[in-house]
Amino acid sequence: MPTSHQPAPPQPINGTVYRSLSEQQLLVLSYLDCGFGALSVLACAAIIGAAIARGRLRHPEVYPVVHLSMADLLATTCLIVSAGLHLTGHNDSQPSLLCAYATGATTALFVCSFGLTLAYAYQVYLRQRTASRMAFEGDTGGGMSDSDGSGGSGGGCDSDKGHWKALAAIGVAWAAPLLAEAGLLAAATAHWSSAGHAHTGGGSGDGIICSSCLPIFRFDQDPCWPADSDSASPRMWLKLAFLIPLLCVLLGCCGLYWLAVRHRDLRDRRLGSLTAAQADARRQMRRRVALFIGVFFVSWGPTFVLGSLSLVLSEETADKFFWLYILQAATAPLQGLLN
């Protein structure tokens, strides 16, 4: 039996030598998830607490951020629980439905966070479009909050329609992943958990550690996947169920923010000369848009790259990309803090 300080070298499985992540590497990822996740939880809790303390939960510019912070808080909490279960050895000796549902909830809530990020961008776009139309009609009183550059709450009928559209987008962002993603991922992960240990090195001395507690991307042909011939399609769909929403949000946010900035420029041209405050608000909006998109790319770019590699590099060894696993574990939990 290998010790924790001297792991056994990888042994051939079905004639192939696999180099899955070692026990020490998984422990490093677990500690990173817990540490950076705790920072994000504190930041999200601070945002929600500040909104409650100031009585701004129903403010049209605040409630999308509160919803996004709530999703980040819940998702990161589930991630910390999953990592904690792995650190306590909860899944080392036998399959665990608790781990399966913890990882399923983690993924579903992060997809909710993706949707709420897109919903926030959609609201900014609707607000800028309303302000642009009001400027075209010669009414600029309230369609834009120049103090923060993100849009105001006025705009009459158009504003009311935009308000309900934003609420609908937030509702869909919460409901769709929780209904579809949680059921799919929990059921599939439970199946993996019950079948995958036929391959694992748990106690066999082959140096391979398989755990369903820690939500990480497994490469194709990884010995921790079930060996049955029908397992390739479910595991691919598990990854795509996370990566496709992530890609859609990356592209969607860029498109919506570009449209929002374009409408702001149209509004400014229709207004003619700008006051110093309006010019400063315009610069502030552009800066916020750049920061918001940048934060999302920094948080989820490594995750998307790692997930994509796990789809296409079936013969590569996982330990070659340990640096990317570390980058993912350090950046993905930080979205709440960076926001």
Short mmCIF file of C-alpha atoms in Angstrom, two decimals:
data_model
loop_
_atom_site.label_atom_id
_atom_site.label_comp_id
_atom_site.label_asym_id
_atom_site.label_seq_id
_atom_site.Cartn_x
_atom_site.Cartn_y
_atom_site.Cartn_z
CA MET A 1 0.00 0.00 0.00
CA PRO A 2 1.56 3.36 -0.98
CA THR A 3 1.87 6.00 1.68
CA SER A 4 0.68 9.58 1.28
CA HIS A 5 4.32 10.71 0.95
CA GLN A 6 5.45 8.08 -1.53
CA PRO A 7 2.71 7.37 -4.06
CA ALA A 8 3.12 4.30 -6.18
CA PRO A 9 4.08 4.82 -9.81
CA PRO A 10 1.29 4.39 -12.33
CA GLN A 11 0.63 0.80 -13.36
CA PRO A 12 -0.69 -0.47 -16.70
CA ILE A 13 -4.47 -0.84 -16.90
CA ASN A 14 -5.67 -2.90 -19.85
CA GLY A 15 -2.20 -2.48 -21.35
CA THR A 16 -2.15 1.32 -21.03
CA VAL A 17 -0.32 3.42 -18.45
CA TYR A 18 -2.52 6.28 -17.20
CA ARG A 19 -1.26 9.16 -15.11
CA SER A 20 -4.36 10.42 -13.36
CA LEU A 21 -4.06 13.14 -10.76
CA SER A 22 -2.33 11.83 -7.65
CA GLU A 23 -3.69 11.97 -4.12
CA GLN A 24 -1.40 14.90 -3.30
CA GLN A 25 -2.54 16.81 -6.39
CA LEU A 26 -6.20 16.28 -5.52
CA LEU A 27 -5.52 17.50 -1.98
CA VAL A 28 -3.92 20.66 -3.37
CA LEU A 29 -6.98 21.30 -5.55
CA SER A 30 -9.30 20.68 -2.59
CA TYR A 31 -7.46 23.18 -0.40
CA LEU A 32 -7.48 25.76 -3.19
CA ASP A 33 -11.23 25.30 -3.68
CA CYS A 34 -11.84 25.76 0.05
CA GLY A 35 -9.52 28.74 0.46
CA PHE A 36 -10.51 30.80 -2.57
CA GLY A 37 -14.12 29.70 -2.19
CA ALA A 38 -14.22 31.08 1.36
CA LEU A 39 -13.07 34.49 0.08
CA SER A 40 -15.85 34.48 -2.50
CA VAL A 41 -18.48 33.45 0.07
CA LEU A 42 -17.48 36.35 2.35
CA ALA A 43 -17.59 38.83 -0.54
CA CYS A 44 -21.01 37.65 -1.75
CA ALA A 45 -22.39 37.71 1.79
CA ALA A 46 -21.09 41.27 2.18
CA ILE A 47 -22.86 42.39 -1.01
CA ILE A 48 -26.16 40.82 0.05
CA GLY A 49 -25.82 42.16 3.60
CA ALA A 50 -25.09 45.68 2.36
CA ALA A 51 -28.14 45.61 0.06
CA ILE A 52 -30.35 44.47 2.95
CA ALA A 53 -28.91 47.00 5.41
CA ARG A 54 -29.45 49.88 2.98
CA GLY A 55 -32.93 48.72 1.95
CA ARG A 56 -31.97 48.46 -1.73
CA LEU A 57 -32.99 44.87 -2.46
CA ARG A 58 -35.79 46.03 -4.77
CA HIS A 59 -33.73 48.74 -6.49
CA PRO A 60 -33.63 47.96 -10.24
CA GLU A 61 -29.87 48.48 -10.38
CA VAL A 62 -29.18 46.35 -7.30
CA TYR A 63 -31.41 43.27 -7.36
CA PRO A 64 -29.67 41.67 -10.39
CA VAL A 65 -26.35 41.93 -8.54
CA VAL A 66 -27.96 40.49 -5.39
CA HIS A 67 -29.31 37.52 -7.35
CA LEU A 68 -25.89 36.97 -8.95
CA SER A 69 -24.19 37.17 -5.56
CA MET A 70 -26.69 34.70 -4.10
CA ALA A 71 -26.00 32.20 -6.89
CA ASP A 72 -22.24 32.62 -6.47
CA LEU A 73 -22.57 32.21 -2.69
CA LEU A 74 -24.63 29.00 -2.95
CA ALA A 75 -22.45 27.53 -5.71
CA THR A 76 -19.21 28.26 -3.90
CA THR A 77 -20.62 26.90 -0.64
CA CYS A 78 -21.48 23.64 -2.40
CA LEU A 79 -17.97 23.58 -3.89
CA ILE A 80 -16.45 23.99 -0.43
CA VAL A 81 -18.67 21.19 0.89
CA SER A 82 -17.62 18.92 -1.99
CA ALA A 83 -13.93 19.68 -1.42
CA GLY A 84 -14.38 19.18 2.30
CA LEU A 85 -15.94 15.78 1.73
CA HIS A 86 -12.92 14.81 -0.33
CA LEU A 87 -10.50 16.10 2.31
CA THR A 88 -12.22 14.06 5.01
CA GLY A 89 -11.90 10.90 2.92
CA HIS A 90 -15.65 10.56 2.61
CA ASN A 91 -15.41 8.91 -0.79
CA ASP A 92 -12.12 7.06 -0.56
CA SER A 93 -13.46 3.62 0.25
CA GLN A 94 -16.93 3.39 -1.28
CA PRO A 95 -19.26 5.22 -3.68
CA SER A 96 -21.14 8.14 -2.15
CA LEU A 97 -24.49 9.51 -3.23
CA LEU A 98 -23.84 12.52 -1.01
CA CYS A 99 -20.80 13.37 -3.13
CA ALA A 100 -22.77 12.80 -6.31
CA TYR A 101 -25.48 15.26 -5.30
CA ALA A 102 -22.96 17.76 -3.91
CA THR A 103 -21.09 17.93 -7.21
CA GLY A 104 -24.39 18.03 -9.12
CA ALA A 105 -25.62 20.95 -7.02
CA THR A 106 -22.28 22.73 -7.42
CA THR A 107 -22.43 22.51 -11.19
CA ALA A 108 -26.11 23.44 -11.40
CA LEU A 109 -25.66 26.53 -9.22
CA PHE A 110 -22.62 27.68 -11.18
CA VAL A 111 -24.71 27.39 -14.35
CA CYS A 112 -27.33 29.53 -12.56
CA SER A 113 -24.55 32.05 -11.96
CA PHE A 114 -23.73 31.98 -15.67
CA GLY A 115 -27.35 32.67 -16.55
CA LEU A 116 -27.63 35.49 -14.02
CA THR A 117 -24.46 37.04 -15.40
CA LEU A 118 -26.10 37.05 -18.82
CA ALA A 119 -29.34 38.39 -17.31
CA TYR A 120 -27.42 41.29 -15.76
CA ALA A 121 -25.82 42.10 -19.11
CA TYR A 122 -29.28 41.90 -20.72
CA GLN A 123 -30.66 44.39 -18.20
CA VAL A 124 -27.81 46.83 -18.88
CA TYR A 125 -28.54 46.52 -22.61
CA LEU A 126 -32.29 47.14 -22.10
CA ARG A 127 -31.58 50.19 -19.98
CA GLN A 128 -29.20 51.73 -22.50
CA ARG A 129 -31.60 51.01 -25.34
CA THR A 130 -34.44 52.73 -23.46
CA ALA A 131 -32.25 55.74 -22.71
CA SER A 132 -31.22 55.95 -26.36
CA ARG A 133 -34.86 55.92 -27.52
CA MET A 134 -35.78 58.59 -24.99
CA ALA A 135 -32.96 60.82 -26.23
CA PHE A 136 -34.21 60.34 -29.79
CA GLU A 137 -37.71 61.40 -28.67
CA GLY A 138 -36.32 64.42 -26.84
CA ASP A 139 -36.95 63.16 -23.29
CA THR A 140 -33.84 62.54 -21.18
CA GLY A 141 -35.27 62.96 -17.72
CA GLY A 142 -34.72 59.68 -15.93
CA GLY A 143 -33.79 57.17 -18.55
CA MET A 144 -30.20 57.27 -17.48
CA SER A 145 -28.46 57.46 -14.16
CA ASP A 146 -25.34 59.42 -15.01
CA SER A 147 -24.05 59.09 -11.50
CA ASP A 148 -23.07 55.46 -12.02
CA GLY A 149 -23.18 55.04 -15.78
CA SER A 150 -25.26 51.88 -15.64
CA GLY A 151 -28.72 53.20 -16.37
CA GLY A 152 -31.61 54.54 -14.36
CA SER A 153 -35.06 53.34 -13.51
CA GLY A 154 -37.14 55.76 -15.56
CA GLY A 155 -38.45 55.47 -19.07
CA GLY A 156 -42.21 55.08 -18.71
CA CYS A 157 -43.76 52.17 -20.61
CA ASP A 158 -40.49 51.04 -22.18
CA SER A 159 -38.87 51.01 -18.76
CA ASP A 160 -41.74 48.94 -17.29
CA LYS A 161 -41.44 46.45 -20.14
CA GLY A 162 -37.69 46.28 -19.63
CA HIS A 163 -38.22 45.72 -15.89
CA TRP A 164 -40.44 42.70 -16.49
CA LYS A 165 -38.12 41.36 -19.18
CA ALA A 166 -35.21 41.58 -16.74
CA LEU A 167 -37.25 39.79 -14.05
CA ALA A 168 -38.18 37.08 -16.54
CA ALA A 169 -34.53 36.63 -17.51
CA ILE A 170 -33.56 36.27 -13.84
CA GLY A 171 -36.34 33.72 -13.27
CA VAL A 172 -35.25 31.63 -16.24
CA ALA A 173 -31.61 31.85 -15.13
CA TRP A 174 -32.56 30.34 -11.77
CA ALA A 175 -35.18 27.81 -12.85
CA ALA A 176 -33.72 26.25 -15.99
CA PRO A 177 -30.37 25.06 -14.54
CA LEU A 178 -31.91 23.91 -11.24
CA LEU A 179 -34.58 21.86 -12.98
CA ALA A 180 -32.51 20.47 -15.84
CA GLU A 181 -28.91 20.61 -14.77
CA ALA A 182 -29.31 19.34 -11.20
CA GLY A 183 -31.40 16.34 -12.25
CA LEU A 184 -29.11 15.38 -15.12
CA LEU A 185 -25.86 15.83 -13.25
CA ALA A 186 -27.00 14.26 -9.99
CA ALA A 187 -28.37 11.17 -11.74
CA ALA A 188 -25.36 10.79 -14.03
CA THR A 189 -22.88 11.38 -11.23
CA ALA A 190 -24.68 8.88 -9.04
CA HIS A 191 -24.37 6.32 -11.85
CA TRP A 192 -20.68 7.13 -12.24
CA SER A 193 -20.15 6.88 -8.50
CA SER A 194 -21.72 3.45 -8.30
CA ALA A 195 -19.89 2.10 -11.35
CA GLY A 196 -16.60 3.95 -11.43
CA HIS A 197 -14.97 2.18 -8.50
CA ALA A 198 -14.61 -0.94 -10.57
CA HIS A 199 -11.57 0.86 -12.06
CA THR A 200 -10.23 2.82 -9.16
CA GLY A 201 -7.06 2.17 -7.34
CA GLY A 202 -8.75 2.64 -3.98
CA GLY A 203 -6.77 0.15 -1.94
CA SER A 204 -5.31 -1.70 -4.88
CA GLY A 205 -1.93 0.02 -4.85
CA ASP A 206 -1.97 1.28 -8.42
CA GLY A 207 -1.62 4.91 -7.34
CA ILE A 208 -4.90 6.06 -8.92
CA ILE A 209 -7.29 8.06 -6.73
CA CYS A 210 -10.86 8.40 -7.96
CA SER A 211 -13.33 10.56 -6.09
CA SER A 212 -16.77 11.79 -7.08
CA CYS A 213 -16.61 14.38 -4.28
CA LEU A 214 -14.24 16.74 -6.05
CA PRO A 215 -15.83 18.27 -9.19
CA ILE A 216 -13.00 18.18 -11.73
CA PHE A 217 -12.81 17.48 -15.45
CA ARG A 218 -11.79 13.90 -16.25
CA PHE A 219 -10.05 13.27 -19.54
CA ASP A 220 -11.42 10.65 -21.92
CA GLN A 221 -10.00 7.17 -21.31
CA ASP A 222 -9.27 8.18 -17.72
CA PRO A 223 -9.42 5.00 -15.59
CA CYS A 224 -11.77 6.75 -13.18
CA TRP A 225 -14.54 6.65 -15.76
CA PRO A 226 -16.72 3.54 -15.99
CA ALA A 227 -15.35 1.10 -18.55
CA ASP A 228 -18.71 0.09 -20.01
CA SER A 229 -19.07 0.85 -23.67
CA ASP A 230 -22.05 3.14 -23.12
CA SER A 231 -20.21 5.52 -20.79
CA ALA A 232 -18.59 7.72 -23.44
CA SER A 233 -21.77 9.53 -24.42
CA PRO A 234 -23.02 10.34 -20.86
CA ARG A 235 -19.65 11.66 -19.75
CA MET A 236 -19.41 13.83 -22.85
CA TRP A 237 -22.87 15.25 -22.20
CA LEU A 238 -21.93 15.91 -18.58
CA LYS A 239 -19.10 18.13 -19.75
CA LEU A 240 -21.13 19.78 -22.51
CA ALA A 241 -23.95 20.55 -20.06
CA PHE A 242 -21.46 22.81 -18.29
CA LEU A 243 -19.30 24.05 -21.16
CA ILE A 244 -22.08 25.03 -23.59
CA PRO A 245 -23.81 27.43 -21.14
CA LEU A 246 -20.40 28.83 -20.25
CA LEU A 247 -19.55 29.50 -23.90
CA CYS A 248 -22.99 31.02 -24.55
CA VAL A 249 -22.55 33.42 -21.63
CA LEU A 250 -19.03 34.39 -22.71
CA LEU A 251 -20.27 35.25 -26.20
CA GLY A 252 -23.62 36.63 -25.06
CA CYS A 253 -22.11 39.05 -22.53
CA CYS A 254 -19.67 40.39 -25.10
CA GLY A 255 -22.50 40.93 -27.58
CA LEU A 256 -24.91 42.53 -25.11
CA TYR A 257 -22.32 44.86 -23.64
CA TRP A 258 -21.20 45.88 -27.12
CA LEU A 259 -24.82 46.74 -27.95
CA ALA A 260 -25.19 48.61 -24.65
CA VAL A 261 -22.11 50.73 -25.34
CA ARG A 262 -23.34 51.35 -28.90
CA HIS A 263 -26.71 52.60 -27.61
CA ARG A 264 -24.94 54.82 -25.09
CA ASP A 265 -22.85 56.34 -27.89
CA LEU A 266 -26.01 56.91 -29.97
CA ARG A 267 -27.65 58.63 -27.02
CA ASP A 268 -24.65 60.88 -26.44
CA ARG A 269 -24.53 61.89 -30.11
CA ARG A 270 -28.21 62.79 -30.03
CA LEU A 271 -27.73 64.88 -26.90
CA GLY A 272 -24.91 66.84 -28.52
CA SER A 273 -22.34 68.31 -26.17
CA LEU A 274 -21.97 66.52 -22.84
CA THR A 275 -21.50 67.99 -19.42
CA ALA A 276 -18.43 67.02 -17.44
CA ALA A 277 -20.55 64.66 -15.31
CA GLN A 278 -22.06 62.99 -18.39
CA ALA A 279 -18.65 62.54 -20.00
CA ASP A 280 -17.33 61.04 -16.78
CA ALA A 281 -20.34 58.69 -16.60
CA ARG A 282 -19.65 57.58 -20.17
CA ARG A 283 -16.04 56.72 -19.32
CA GLN A 284 -17.18 54.99 -16.16
CA MET A 285 -19.62 52.81 -18.06
CA ARG A 286 -16.98 51.74 -20.57
CA ARG A 287 -14.61 50.96 -17.73
CA ARG A 288 -17.24 48.91 -15.90
CA VAL A 289 -18.13 46.98 -19.03
CA ALA A 290 -14.48 46.14 -19.65
CA LEU A 291 -13.97 45.09 -16.03
CA PHE A 292 -17.12 42.97 -15.92
CA ILE A 293 -16.21 41.07 -19.08
CA GLY A 294 -12.61 40.80 -17.94
CA VAL A 295 -13.63 39.35 -14.57
CA PHE A 296 -15.74 36.68 -16.26
CA PHE A 297 -12.93 35.72 -18.63
CA VAL A 298 -10.40 35.59 -15.80
CA SER A 299 -12.73 33.51 -13.63
CA TRP A 300 -13.89 31.00 -16.22
CA GLY A 301 -11.37 31.11 -19.05
CA PRO A 302 -9.11 28.42 -17.51
CA THR A 303 -12.16 26.26 -16.79
CA PHE A 304 -13.34 26.47 -20.38
CA VAL A 305 -9.88 25.65 -21.74
CA LEU A 306 -9.47 22.68 -19.39
CA GLY A 307 -12.94 21.36 -20.14
CA SER A 308 -12.39 21.69 -23.88
CA LEU A 309 -9.06 19.85 -23.65
CA SER A 310 -10.71 17.05 -21.70
CA LEU A 311 -13.12 16.60 -24.61
CA VAL A 312 -10.60 16.41 -27.43
CA LEU A 313 -7.35 15.08 -25.93
CA SER A 314 -8.39 11.56 -25.13
CA GLU A 315 -4.84 10.16 -25.15
CA GLU A 316 -3.21 12.95 -23.14
CA THR A 317 -2.37 12.36 -19.50
CA ALA A 318 -4.12 14.43 -16.86
CA ASP A 319 -1.05 15.21 -14.78
CA LYS A 320 0.50 17.12 -17.70
CA PHE A 321 -2.24 19.71 -17.21
CA PHE A 322 -2.03 19.94 -13.43
CA TRP A 323 -0.95 23.58 -13.76
CA LEU A 324 -4.24 24.25 -15.54
CA TYR A 325 -6.17 22.44 -12.81
CA ILE A 326 -4.48 24.74 -10.28
CA LEU A 327 -5.35 27.83 -12.33
CA GLN A 328 -8.95 26.70 -12.58
CA ALA A 329 -9.20 25.99 -8.84
CA ALA A 330 -7.74 29.42 -8.06
CA THR A 331 -9.90 31.47 -10.44
CA ALA A 332 -13.34 29.83 -10.78
CA PRO A 333 -14.35 30.22 -7.09
CA LEU A 334 -13.29 33.89 -7.16
CA GLN A 335 -16.07 35.17 -9.44
CA GLY A 336 -18.13 36.37 -6.47
CA LEU A 337 -15.19 38.22 -4.93
CA LEU A 338 -14.10 39.82 -8.22
CA ASN A 339 -17.67 40.89 -9.02
#
